[in-house]
Coordinates of C-alpha atoms in Angstrom, one line a residue:
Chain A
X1 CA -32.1 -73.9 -36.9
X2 CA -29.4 -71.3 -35.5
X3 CA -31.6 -71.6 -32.2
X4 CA -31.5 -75.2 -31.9
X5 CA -27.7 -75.1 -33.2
X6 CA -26.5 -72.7 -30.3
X7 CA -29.1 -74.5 -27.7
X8 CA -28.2 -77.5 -28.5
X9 CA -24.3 -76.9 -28.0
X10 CA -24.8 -75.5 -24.9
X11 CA -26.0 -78.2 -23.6
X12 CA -23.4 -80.4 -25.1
X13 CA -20.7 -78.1 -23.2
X14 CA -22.5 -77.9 -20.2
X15 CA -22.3 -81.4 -19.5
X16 CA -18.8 -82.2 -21.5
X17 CA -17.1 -81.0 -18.2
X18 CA -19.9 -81.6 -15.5
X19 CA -17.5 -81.5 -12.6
X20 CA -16.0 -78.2 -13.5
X21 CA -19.7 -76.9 -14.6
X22 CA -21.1 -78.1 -10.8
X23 CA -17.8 -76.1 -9.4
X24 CA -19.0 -72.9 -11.0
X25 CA -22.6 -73.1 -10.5
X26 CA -21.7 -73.7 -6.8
X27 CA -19.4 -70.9 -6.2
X28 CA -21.8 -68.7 -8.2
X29 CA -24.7 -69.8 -6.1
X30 CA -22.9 -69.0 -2.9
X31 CA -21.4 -65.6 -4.1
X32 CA -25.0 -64.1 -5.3
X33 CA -26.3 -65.6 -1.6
X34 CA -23.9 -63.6 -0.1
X35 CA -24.6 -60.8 -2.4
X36 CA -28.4 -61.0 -1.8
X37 CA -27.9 -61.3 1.9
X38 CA -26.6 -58.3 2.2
X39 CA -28.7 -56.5 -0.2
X40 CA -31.5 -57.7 2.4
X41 CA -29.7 -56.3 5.3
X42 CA -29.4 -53.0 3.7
X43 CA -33.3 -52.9 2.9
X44 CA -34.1 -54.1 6.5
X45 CA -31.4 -51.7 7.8
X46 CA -33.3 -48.8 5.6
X47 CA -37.1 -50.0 6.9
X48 CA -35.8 -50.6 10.5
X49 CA -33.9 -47.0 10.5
X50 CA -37.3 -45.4 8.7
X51 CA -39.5 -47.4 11.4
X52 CA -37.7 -46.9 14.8
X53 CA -36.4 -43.2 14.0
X54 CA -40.1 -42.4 14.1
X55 CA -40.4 -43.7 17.6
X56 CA -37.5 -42.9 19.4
X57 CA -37.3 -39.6 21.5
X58 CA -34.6 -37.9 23.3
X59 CA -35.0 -37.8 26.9
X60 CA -34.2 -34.7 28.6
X61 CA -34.5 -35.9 32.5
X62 CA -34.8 -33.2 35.1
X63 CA -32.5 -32.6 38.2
X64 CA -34.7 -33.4 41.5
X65 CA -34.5 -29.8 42.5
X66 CA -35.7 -27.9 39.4
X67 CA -37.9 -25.1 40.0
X68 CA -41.9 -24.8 38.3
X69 CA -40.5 -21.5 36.7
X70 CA -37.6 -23.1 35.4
X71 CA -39.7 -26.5 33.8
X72 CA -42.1 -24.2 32.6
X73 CA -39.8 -22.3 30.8
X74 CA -37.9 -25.0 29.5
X75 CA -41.8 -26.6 28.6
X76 CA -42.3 -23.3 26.8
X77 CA -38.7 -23.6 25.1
X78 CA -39.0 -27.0 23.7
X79 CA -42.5 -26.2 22.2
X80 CA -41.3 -23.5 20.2
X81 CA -38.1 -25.1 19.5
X82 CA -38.6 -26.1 15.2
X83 CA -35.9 -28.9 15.6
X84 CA -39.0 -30.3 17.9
X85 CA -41.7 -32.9 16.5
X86 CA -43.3 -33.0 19.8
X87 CA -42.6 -32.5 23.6
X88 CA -44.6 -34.9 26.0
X89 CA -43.7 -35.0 30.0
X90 CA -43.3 -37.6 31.8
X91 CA -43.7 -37.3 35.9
X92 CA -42.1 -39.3 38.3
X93 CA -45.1 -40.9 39.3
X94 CA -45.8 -41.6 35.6
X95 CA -42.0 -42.9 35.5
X96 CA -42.2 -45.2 38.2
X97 CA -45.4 -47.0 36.9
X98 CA -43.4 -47.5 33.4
X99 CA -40.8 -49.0 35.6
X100 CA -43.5 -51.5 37.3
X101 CA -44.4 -52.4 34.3
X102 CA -41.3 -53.0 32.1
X103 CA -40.1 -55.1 35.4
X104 CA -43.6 -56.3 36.1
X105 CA -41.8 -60.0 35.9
X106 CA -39.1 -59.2 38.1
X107 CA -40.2 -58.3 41.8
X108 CA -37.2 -57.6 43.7
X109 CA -36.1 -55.1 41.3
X110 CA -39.3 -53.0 41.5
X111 CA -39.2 -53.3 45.5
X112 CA -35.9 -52.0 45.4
X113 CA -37.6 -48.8 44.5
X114 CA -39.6 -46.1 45.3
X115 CA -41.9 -44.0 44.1
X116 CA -40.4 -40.5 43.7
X117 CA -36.8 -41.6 43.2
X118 CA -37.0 -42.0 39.3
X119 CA -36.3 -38.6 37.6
X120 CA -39.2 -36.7 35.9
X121 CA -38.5 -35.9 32.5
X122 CA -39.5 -34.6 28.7
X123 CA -39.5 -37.0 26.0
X124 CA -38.3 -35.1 23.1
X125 CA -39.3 -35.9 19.4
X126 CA -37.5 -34.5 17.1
X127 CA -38.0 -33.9 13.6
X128 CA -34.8 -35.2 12.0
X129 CA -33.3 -37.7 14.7
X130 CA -30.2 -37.4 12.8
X131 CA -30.5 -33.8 14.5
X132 CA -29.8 -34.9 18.1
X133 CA -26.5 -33.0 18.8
X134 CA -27.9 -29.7 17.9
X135 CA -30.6 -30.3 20.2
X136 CA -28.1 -31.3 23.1
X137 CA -26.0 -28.4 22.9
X138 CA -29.3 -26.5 23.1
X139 CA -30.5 -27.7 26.2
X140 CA -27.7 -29.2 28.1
X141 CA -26.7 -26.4 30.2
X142 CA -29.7 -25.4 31.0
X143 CA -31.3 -24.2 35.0
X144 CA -32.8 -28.1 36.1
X145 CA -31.3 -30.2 33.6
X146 CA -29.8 -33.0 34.4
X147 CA -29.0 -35.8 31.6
X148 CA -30.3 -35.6 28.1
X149 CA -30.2 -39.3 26.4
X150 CA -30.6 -40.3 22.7
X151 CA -32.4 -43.4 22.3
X152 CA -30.8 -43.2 19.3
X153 CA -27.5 -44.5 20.5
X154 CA -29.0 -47.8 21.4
X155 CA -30.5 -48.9 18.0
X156 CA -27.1 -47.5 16.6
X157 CA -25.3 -50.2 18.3
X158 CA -28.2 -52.8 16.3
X159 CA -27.3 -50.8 12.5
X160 CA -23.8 -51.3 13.2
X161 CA -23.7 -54.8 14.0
X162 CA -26.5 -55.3 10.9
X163 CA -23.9 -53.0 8.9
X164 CA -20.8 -55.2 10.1
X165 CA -22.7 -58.3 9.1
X166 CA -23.6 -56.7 5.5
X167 CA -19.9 -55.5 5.1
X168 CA -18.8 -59.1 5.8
X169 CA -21.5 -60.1 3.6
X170 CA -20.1 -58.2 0.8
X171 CA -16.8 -59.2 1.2
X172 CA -17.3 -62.7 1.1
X173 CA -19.5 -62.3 -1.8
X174 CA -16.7 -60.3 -3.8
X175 CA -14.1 -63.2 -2.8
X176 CA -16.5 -65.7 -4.0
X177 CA -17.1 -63.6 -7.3
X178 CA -13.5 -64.1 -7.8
X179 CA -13.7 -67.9 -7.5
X180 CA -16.5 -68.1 -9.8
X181 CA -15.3 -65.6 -12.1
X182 CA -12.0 -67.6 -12.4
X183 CA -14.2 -70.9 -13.0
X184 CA -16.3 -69.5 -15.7
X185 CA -12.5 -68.7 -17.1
X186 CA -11.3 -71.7 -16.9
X187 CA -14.4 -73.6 -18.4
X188 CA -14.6 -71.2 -21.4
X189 CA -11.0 -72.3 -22.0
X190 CA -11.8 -76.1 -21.3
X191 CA -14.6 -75.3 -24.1
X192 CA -12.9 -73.8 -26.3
X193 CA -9.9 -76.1 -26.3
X194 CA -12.4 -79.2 -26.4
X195 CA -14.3 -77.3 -29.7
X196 CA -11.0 -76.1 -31.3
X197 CA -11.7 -77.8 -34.6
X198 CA -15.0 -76.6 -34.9
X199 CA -13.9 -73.0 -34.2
X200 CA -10.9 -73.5 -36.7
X201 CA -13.5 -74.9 -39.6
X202 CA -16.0 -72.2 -38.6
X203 CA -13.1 -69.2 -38.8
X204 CA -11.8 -70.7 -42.0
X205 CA -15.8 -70.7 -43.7
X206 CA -16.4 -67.2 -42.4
X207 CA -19.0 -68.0 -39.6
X208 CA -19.8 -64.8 -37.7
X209 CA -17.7 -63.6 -34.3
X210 CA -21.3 -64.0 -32.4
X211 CA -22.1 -67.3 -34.4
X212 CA -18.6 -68.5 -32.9
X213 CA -18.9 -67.4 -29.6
X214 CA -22.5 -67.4 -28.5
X215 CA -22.5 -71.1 -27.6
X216 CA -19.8 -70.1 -25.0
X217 CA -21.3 -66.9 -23.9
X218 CA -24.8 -68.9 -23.4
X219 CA -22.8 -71.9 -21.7
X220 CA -21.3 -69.5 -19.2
X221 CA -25.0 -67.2 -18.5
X222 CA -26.9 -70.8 -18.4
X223 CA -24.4 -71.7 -15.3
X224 CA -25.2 -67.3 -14.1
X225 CA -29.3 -68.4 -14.1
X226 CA -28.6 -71.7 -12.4
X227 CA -26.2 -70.3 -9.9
X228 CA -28.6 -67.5 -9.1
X229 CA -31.3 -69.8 -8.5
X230 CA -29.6 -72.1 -6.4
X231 CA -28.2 -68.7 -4.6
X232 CA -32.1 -67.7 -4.1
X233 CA -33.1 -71.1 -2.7
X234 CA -30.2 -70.0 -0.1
X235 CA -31.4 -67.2 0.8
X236 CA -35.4 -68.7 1.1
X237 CA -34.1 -71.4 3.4
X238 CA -32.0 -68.5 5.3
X239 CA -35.6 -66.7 5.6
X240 CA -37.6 -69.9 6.4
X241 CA -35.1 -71.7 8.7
X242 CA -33.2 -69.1 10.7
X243 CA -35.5 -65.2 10.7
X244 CA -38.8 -67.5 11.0
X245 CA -37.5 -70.4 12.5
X246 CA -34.6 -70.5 15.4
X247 CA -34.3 -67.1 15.4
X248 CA -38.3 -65.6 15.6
X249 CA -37.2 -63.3 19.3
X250 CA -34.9 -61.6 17.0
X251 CA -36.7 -61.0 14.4
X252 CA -40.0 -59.6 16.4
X253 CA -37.5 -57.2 17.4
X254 CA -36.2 -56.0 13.8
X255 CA -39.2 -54.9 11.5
X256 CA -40.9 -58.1 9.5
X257 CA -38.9 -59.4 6.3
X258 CA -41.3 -60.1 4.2
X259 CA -41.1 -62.6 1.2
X260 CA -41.9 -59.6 -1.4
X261 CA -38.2 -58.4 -0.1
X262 CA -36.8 -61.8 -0.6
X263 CA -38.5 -62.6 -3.9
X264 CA -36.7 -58.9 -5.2
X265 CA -33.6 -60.1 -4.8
X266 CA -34.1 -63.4 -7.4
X267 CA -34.1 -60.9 -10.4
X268 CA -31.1 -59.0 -9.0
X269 CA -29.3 -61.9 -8.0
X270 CA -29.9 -63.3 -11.7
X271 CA -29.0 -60.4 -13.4
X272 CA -25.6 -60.0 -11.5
X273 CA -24.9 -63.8 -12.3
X274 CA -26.1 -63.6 -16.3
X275 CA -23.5 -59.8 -16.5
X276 CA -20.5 -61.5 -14.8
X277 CA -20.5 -64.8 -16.2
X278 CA -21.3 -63.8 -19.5
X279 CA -18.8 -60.7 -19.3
X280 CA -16.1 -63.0 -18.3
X281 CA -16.6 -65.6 -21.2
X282 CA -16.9 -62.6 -23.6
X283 CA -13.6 -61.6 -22.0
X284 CA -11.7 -65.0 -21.9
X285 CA -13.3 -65.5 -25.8
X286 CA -11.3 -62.5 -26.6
X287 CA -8.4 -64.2 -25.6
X288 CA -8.4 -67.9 -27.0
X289 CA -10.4 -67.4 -30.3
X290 CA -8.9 -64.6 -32.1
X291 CA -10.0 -64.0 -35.1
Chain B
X1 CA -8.1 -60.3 -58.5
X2 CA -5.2 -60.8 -56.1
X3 CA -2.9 -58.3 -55.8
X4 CA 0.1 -57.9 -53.4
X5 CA 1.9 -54.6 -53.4
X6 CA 5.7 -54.6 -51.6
X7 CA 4.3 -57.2 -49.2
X8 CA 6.7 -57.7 -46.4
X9 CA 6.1 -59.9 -43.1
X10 CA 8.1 -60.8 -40.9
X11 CA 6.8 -62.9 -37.6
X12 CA 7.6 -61.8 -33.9
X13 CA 11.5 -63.2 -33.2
X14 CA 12.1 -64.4 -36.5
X15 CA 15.6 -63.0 -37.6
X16 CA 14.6 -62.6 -41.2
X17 CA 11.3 -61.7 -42.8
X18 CA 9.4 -64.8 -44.3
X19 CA 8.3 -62.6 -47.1
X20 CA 10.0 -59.7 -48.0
X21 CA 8.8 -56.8 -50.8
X22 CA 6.9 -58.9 -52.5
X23 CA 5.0 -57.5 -55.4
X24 CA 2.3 -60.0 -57.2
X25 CA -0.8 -59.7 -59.3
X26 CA -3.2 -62.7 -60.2
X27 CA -5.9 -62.3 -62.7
X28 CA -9.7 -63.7 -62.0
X29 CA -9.8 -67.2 -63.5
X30 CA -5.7 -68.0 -63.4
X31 CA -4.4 -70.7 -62.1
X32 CA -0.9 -70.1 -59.7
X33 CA 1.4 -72.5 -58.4
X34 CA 3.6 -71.0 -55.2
X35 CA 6.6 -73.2 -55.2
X36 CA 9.8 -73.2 -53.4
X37 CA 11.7 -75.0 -50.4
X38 CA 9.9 -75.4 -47.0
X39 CA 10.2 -71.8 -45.0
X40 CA 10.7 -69.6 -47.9
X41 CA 7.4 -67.8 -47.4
X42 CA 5.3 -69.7 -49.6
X43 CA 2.3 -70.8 -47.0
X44 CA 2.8 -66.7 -45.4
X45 CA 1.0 -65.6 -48.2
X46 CA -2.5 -67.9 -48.0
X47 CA -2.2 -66.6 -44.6
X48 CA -2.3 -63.1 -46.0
X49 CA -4.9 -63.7 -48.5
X50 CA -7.2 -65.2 -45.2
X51 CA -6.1 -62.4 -43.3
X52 CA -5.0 -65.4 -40.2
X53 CA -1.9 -62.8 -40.4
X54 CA -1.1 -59.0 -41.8
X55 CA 1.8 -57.7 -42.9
X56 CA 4.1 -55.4 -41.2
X57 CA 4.5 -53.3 -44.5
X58 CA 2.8 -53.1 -48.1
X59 CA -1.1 -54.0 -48.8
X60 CA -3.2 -57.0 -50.0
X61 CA -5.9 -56.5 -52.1
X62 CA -8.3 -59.2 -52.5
X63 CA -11.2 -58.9 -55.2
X64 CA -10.6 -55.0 -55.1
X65 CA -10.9 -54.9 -51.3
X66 CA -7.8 -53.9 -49.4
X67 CA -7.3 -56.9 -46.5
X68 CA -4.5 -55.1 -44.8
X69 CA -7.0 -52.2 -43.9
X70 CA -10.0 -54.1 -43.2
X71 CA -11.8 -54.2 -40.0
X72 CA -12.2 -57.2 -37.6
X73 CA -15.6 -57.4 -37.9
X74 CA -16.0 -57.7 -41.8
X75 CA -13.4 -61.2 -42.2
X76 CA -15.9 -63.5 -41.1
X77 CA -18.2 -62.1 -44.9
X78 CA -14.6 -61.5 -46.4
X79 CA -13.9 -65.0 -46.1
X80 CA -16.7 -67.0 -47.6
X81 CA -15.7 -65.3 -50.8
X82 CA -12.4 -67.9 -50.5
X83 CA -12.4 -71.5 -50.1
X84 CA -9.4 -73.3 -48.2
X85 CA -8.0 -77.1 -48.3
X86 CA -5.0 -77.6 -46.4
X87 CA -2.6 -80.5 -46.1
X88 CA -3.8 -82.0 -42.7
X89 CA -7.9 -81.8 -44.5
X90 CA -9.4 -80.1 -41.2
X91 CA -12.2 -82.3 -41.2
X92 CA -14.4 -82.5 -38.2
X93 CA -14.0 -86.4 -37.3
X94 CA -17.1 -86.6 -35.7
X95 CA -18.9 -85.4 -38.7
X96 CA -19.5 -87.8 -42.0
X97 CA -18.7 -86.1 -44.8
X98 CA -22.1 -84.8 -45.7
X99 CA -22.1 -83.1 -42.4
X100 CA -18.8 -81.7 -42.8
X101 CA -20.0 -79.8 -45.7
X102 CA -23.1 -79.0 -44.4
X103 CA -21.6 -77.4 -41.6
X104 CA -19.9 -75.1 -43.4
X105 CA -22.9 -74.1 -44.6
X106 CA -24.9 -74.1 -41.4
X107 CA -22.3 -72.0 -39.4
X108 CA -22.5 -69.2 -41.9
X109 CA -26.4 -69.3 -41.7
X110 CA -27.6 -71.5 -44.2
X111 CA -30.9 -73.7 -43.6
X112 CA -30.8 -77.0 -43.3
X113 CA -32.9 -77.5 -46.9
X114 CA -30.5 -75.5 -48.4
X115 CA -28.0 -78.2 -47.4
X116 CA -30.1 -81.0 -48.6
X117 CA -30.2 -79.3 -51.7
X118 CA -26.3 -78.3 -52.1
X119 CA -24.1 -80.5 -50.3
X120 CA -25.2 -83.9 -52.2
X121 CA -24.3 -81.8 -55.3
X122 CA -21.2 -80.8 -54.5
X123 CA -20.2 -84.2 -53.2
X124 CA -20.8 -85.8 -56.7
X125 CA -18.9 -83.4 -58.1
X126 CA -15.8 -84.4 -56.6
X127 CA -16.5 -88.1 -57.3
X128 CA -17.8 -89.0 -54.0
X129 CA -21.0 -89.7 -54.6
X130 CA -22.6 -92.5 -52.7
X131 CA -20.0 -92.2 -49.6
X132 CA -22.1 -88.9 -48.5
X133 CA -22.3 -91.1 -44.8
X134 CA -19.2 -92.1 -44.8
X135 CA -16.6 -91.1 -41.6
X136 CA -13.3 -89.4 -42.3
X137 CA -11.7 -92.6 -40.7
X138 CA -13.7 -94.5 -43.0
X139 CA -12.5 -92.7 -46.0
X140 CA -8.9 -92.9 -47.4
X141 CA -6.9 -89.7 -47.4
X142 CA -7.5 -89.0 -51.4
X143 CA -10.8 -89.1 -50.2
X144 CA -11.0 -87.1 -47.1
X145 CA -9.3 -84.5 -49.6
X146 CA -11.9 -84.5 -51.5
X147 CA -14.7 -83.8 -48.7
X148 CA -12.2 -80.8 -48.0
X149 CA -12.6 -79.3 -51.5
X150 CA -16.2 -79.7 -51.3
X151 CA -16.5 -77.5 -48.1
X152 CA -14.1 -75.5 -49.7
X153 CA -16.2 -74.9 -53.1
X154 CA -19.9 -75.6 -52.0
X155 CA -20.1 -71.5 -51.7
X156 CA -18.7 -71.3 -54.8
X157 CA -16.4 -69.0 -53.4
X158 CA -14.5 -66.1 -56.1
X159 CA -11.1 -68.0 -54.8
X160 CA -9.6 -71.7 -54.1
X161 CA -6.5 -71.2 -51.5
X162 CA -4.7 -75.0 -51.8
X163 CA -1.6 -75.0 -49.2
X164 CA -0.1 -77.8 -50.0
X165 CA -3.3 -80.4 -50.8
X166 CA -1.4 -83.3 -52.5
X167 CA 0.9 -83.2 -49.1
X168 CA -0.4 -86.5 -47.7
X169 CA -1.8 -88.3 -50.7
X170 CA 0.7 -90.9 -52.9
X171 CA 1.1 -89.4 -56.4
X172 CA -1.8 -91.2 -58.4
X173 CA -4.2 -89.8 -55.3
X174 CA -2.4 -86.2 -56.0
X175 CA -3.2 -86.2 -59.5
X176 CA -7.1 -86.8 -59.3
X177 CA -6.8 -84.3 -56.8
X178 CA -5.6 -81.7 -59.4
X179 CA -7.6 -82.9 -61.8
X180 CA -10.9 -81.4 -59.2
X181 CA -8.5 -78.3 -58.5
X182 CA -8.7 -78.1 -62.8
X183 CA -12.1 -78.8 -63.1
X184 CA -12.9 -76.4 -60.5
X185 CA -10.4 -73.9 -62.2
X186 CA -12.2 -74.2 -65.0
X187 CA -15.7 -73.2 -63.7
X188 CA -14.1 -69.5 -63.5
X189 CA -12.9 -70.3 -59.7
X190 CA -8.9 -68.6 -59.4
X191 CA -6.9 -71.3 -57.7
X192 CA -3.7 -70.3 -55.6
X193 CA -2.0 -73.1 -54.7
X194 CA 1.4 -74.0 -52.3
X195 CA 3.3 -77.0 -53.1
X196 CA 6.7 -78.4 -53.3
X197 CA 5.5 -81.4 -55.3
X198 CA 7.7 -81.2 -58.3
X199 CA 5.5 -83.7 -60.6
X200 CA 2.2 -82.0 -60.1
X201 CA 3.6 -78.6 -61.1
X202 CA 5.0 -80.6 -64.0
X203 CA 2.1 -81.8 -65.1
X204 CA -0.2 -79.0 -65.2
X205 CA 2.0 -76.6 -66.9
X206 CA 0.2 -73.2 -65.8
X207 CA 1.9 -70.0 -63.8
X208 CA 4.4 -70.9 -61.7
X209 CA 5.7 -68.1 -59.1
X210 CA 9.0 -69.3 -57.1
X211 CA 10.1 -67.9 -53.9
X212 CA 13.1 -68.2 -52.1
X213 CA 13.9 -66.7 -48.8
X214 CA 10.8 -64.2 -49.0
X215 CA 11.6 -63.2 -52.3
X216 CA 10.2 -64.0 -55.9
X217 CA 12.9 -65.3 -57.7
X218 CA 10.9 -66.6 -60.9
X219 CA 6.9 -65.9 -62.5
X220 CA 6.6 -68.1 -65.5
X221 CA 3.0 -67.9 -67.0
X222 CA 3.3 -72.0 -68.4
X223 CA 6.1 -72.9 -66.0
X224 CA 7.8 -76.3 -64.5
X225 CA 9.2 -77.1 -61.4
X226 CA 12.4 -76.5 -62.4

């Protein structure tokens, strides 16, 4: 019977203010897709960092004029270095048929140059890419080096524009929090107000605080579960119609998203919804049904 | 079974205390009329015996529990020792009057068949048998009254708090409303009961405790209006 009761009245308040129920479920749904979009770009920002870092070497290119003693040496230095996953080099003949081949589509770039006029150079691992500057300062001034480069640097440029986008993300989620927060407010009081005799005859008989307040509560983490959802389908379409659709270059680029990593997000999304909304009714109960 | 103990309230920006050092005892099974002019603290003190307010000095002890000192959590049990009617009735007016009572009953956790069993009961006991499906807009204001005592007494609570019931109602109405407020007296409930109505305290001859500006200026145990 209690079930039925408390069920049965949140439906009732649900619908008694449909307008103001549709406004919060919205703003909910847009907040937690903001939320979850940037909970995905921190997991692809994490699989992309763990995925590329692996790859990426530091090139150590030589100066034209360096000596067999002195790359032999350096050869000899970099193996024994422990900062150093693995050394492999790179001559300029091997260099120049890299070139050929990254440009294969572009002729008159390749023409413009020779064989023997790109540098040789070592392609670094390193253990911990986040070591790089210790490994500069190592080998920078040394005989027949020319220009040391950290891939690195370029795929930084990539995190910080995904980091920008999952810092705007965030913020716009928390903005929208706010919005919904202030809805669910409102329509607890709109509730309330509309139930006010009830409440009084229920105070006045002695019905419980929870008896009294959980068809509220339930009203407010019905709209969490609905927002969330809607949020999800959001973020799906997000998947579905920009990563696989328009924007499929990109994402060959960036590691794979896959749905597992989307479909993770629905619980997290729904239990941020269900804790704030019902939090906030709890809170706003406090307020307009003292006891 | 009521006991107030230098009781005094006074309400947030009110330049004088609506009840001041007030000192009362009421014995299980009496019978008490509170009398006395509008806003001399007469209605303050069913507010104290519900705990809806507390006083800024003094305690309340109600069926040997101290009210002033009890915790937020344990009213809701504290008060379905005590039924309440009030002038206005606080019906629900989407509710006939056999689901007014049995809402009382549901919202503290009673089934449904224990409804079906009680609330028809009750109803006939205050003479309103056969109107169980009957609207508070279909019912006159004796009437609606009467629903009120029933939610009031179908828990058969220890205590019957009456702030001014015979308000509304025309003096023949107010009469068979005392005569349920006897009958329900007489079953062992103690009745408290507000009123300014002169005739009905009369009538019933039984303790009559007068307060004037917060302070008891008269306890007669068979008492008039006066």
């Amino acid at each position: 019977m209690r079930l039925k009761y408390v069920m049965s009245e949140v439906m009732v308040g649900l619908w008694r203010n449909v307008t103001m129920t549709v406004a919060m479920i919205i703003t909910m749904a847009v907040s937690l897709f903001m939320l979850g979009a940037s909970g995905l770009i921190y997991t692809q920002v994490k699989d992309m960092k763990a995925y590329y870092y692996d790859k990426i070497e530091v090139a150590i290119f030589l100066k034209p004029e360096i000596t067999d003693d002195q790359r032999a040496s350096l050869e000899g230095e970099l193996k024994s270095d422990p900062l150093v996953r693995e050394v492999i080099y790179e001559s300029k003949d091997e260099a120049f048929k890299k070139f050929q081949t990254m440009f294969a589509d572009v002729p008159a770039v390749v023409d413009a140059v020779k064989p023997g006029q790109l540098p040789e150079s070592f392609r670094v691992g390193l253990v911990n890419p986040e070591q790089y500057q210790a490994v500069r300062e190592t080998y920078v001034g040394k005989d027949g080096v020319d220009q040391i480069i950290d891939q690195r640097n370029l795929l930084e440029k990539i995190f910080n524009i995904l980091g920008a986008g999952q810092t705007g993300a965030l913020v716009a989620a928390s903005v929208m929090a706010l919005a919904a927060l202030l809805l669910v407010g409102n329509t607890i009081q709109v509730a309330a107000y509309s139930k006010r005799r009830e409440v009084a005859v229920m105070k006045l008989v002695g019905a419980s605080n929870w008896f009294i307040q959980a068809p509220f509560v339930l009203e407010a983490v019905v709209a969490g579960l609905l927002g969330s959802v809607l949020g999800f389908g959001m973020l799906a379409i997000l998947k579905v119609v920009l990563l696989d659709g328009s924007l499929q270059d990109l994402t060959d680029l960036l590691t794979p998203l896959s749905w597992a990593k989307v479909l993770i997000m629905l619980p997290l999304m729904a239990l941020a919804g269900t804790v704030v909304s019902s939090v906030t009714a709890w809170v706003t109960l406090r307020f307009y049904l003292r006891v | 079974m009521i006991q107030l103990e230098h009781v005094t309230k006074t309400y947030p920006k009110a330049s004088r205390p609506s009840l001041d050092e007030v000192s009362v005892g009421i014995e299980k099974g009496e019978f008490v009329f509170f009398i006395g002019p509008s806003g001399s603290g007469k209605s303050t003190i069913i507010k104290l015996l519900l705990h809806e307010v507390t006083p800024n000095r003094g305690k309340v002890h109600v069926n040997g529990r101290d009210v002033t000192a009890m915790r937020s959590w344990k009213i809701p049990a504290f008060r379905r020792q005590i039924g309440c009617v009030f002038q206005d009735f606080r019906l629900l007016p989407n509710r006939t009057a056999y689901e007014n009572v049995a809402f009382a009953l549901e919202v503290i956790g009673k089934t449904k068949a224990v409804a079906r069993r009680v609330v028809p009961e009750v109803l006939e006991l205050v003479g309103l048998g056969g109107k169980e499906h009957r609207y508070p807009h279909e019912l006159s204001g004796g009437e609606q009254q009467r629903v009120a005592v029933a939610r009031a007494f179908v828990n058969r609570p220890l205590i019957l708090l009456a702030d001014e019931p015979t308000g509304n109602l025309d003096p023949d109405t107010s009469i068979e409303i005392m005569r349920l407020l006897d009958r329900i007296n007489r079953t062992g409930t103690t009745v408290v009961m507000v009123t300014h109505d002169s005739n009905i305290v009369n009538q019933m001859r039984r303790r009559v405790i007068e307060i004037e500006s917060g302070r008891i200026v008269r306890d007669q145990a068979r008492g008039v209006y006066g």
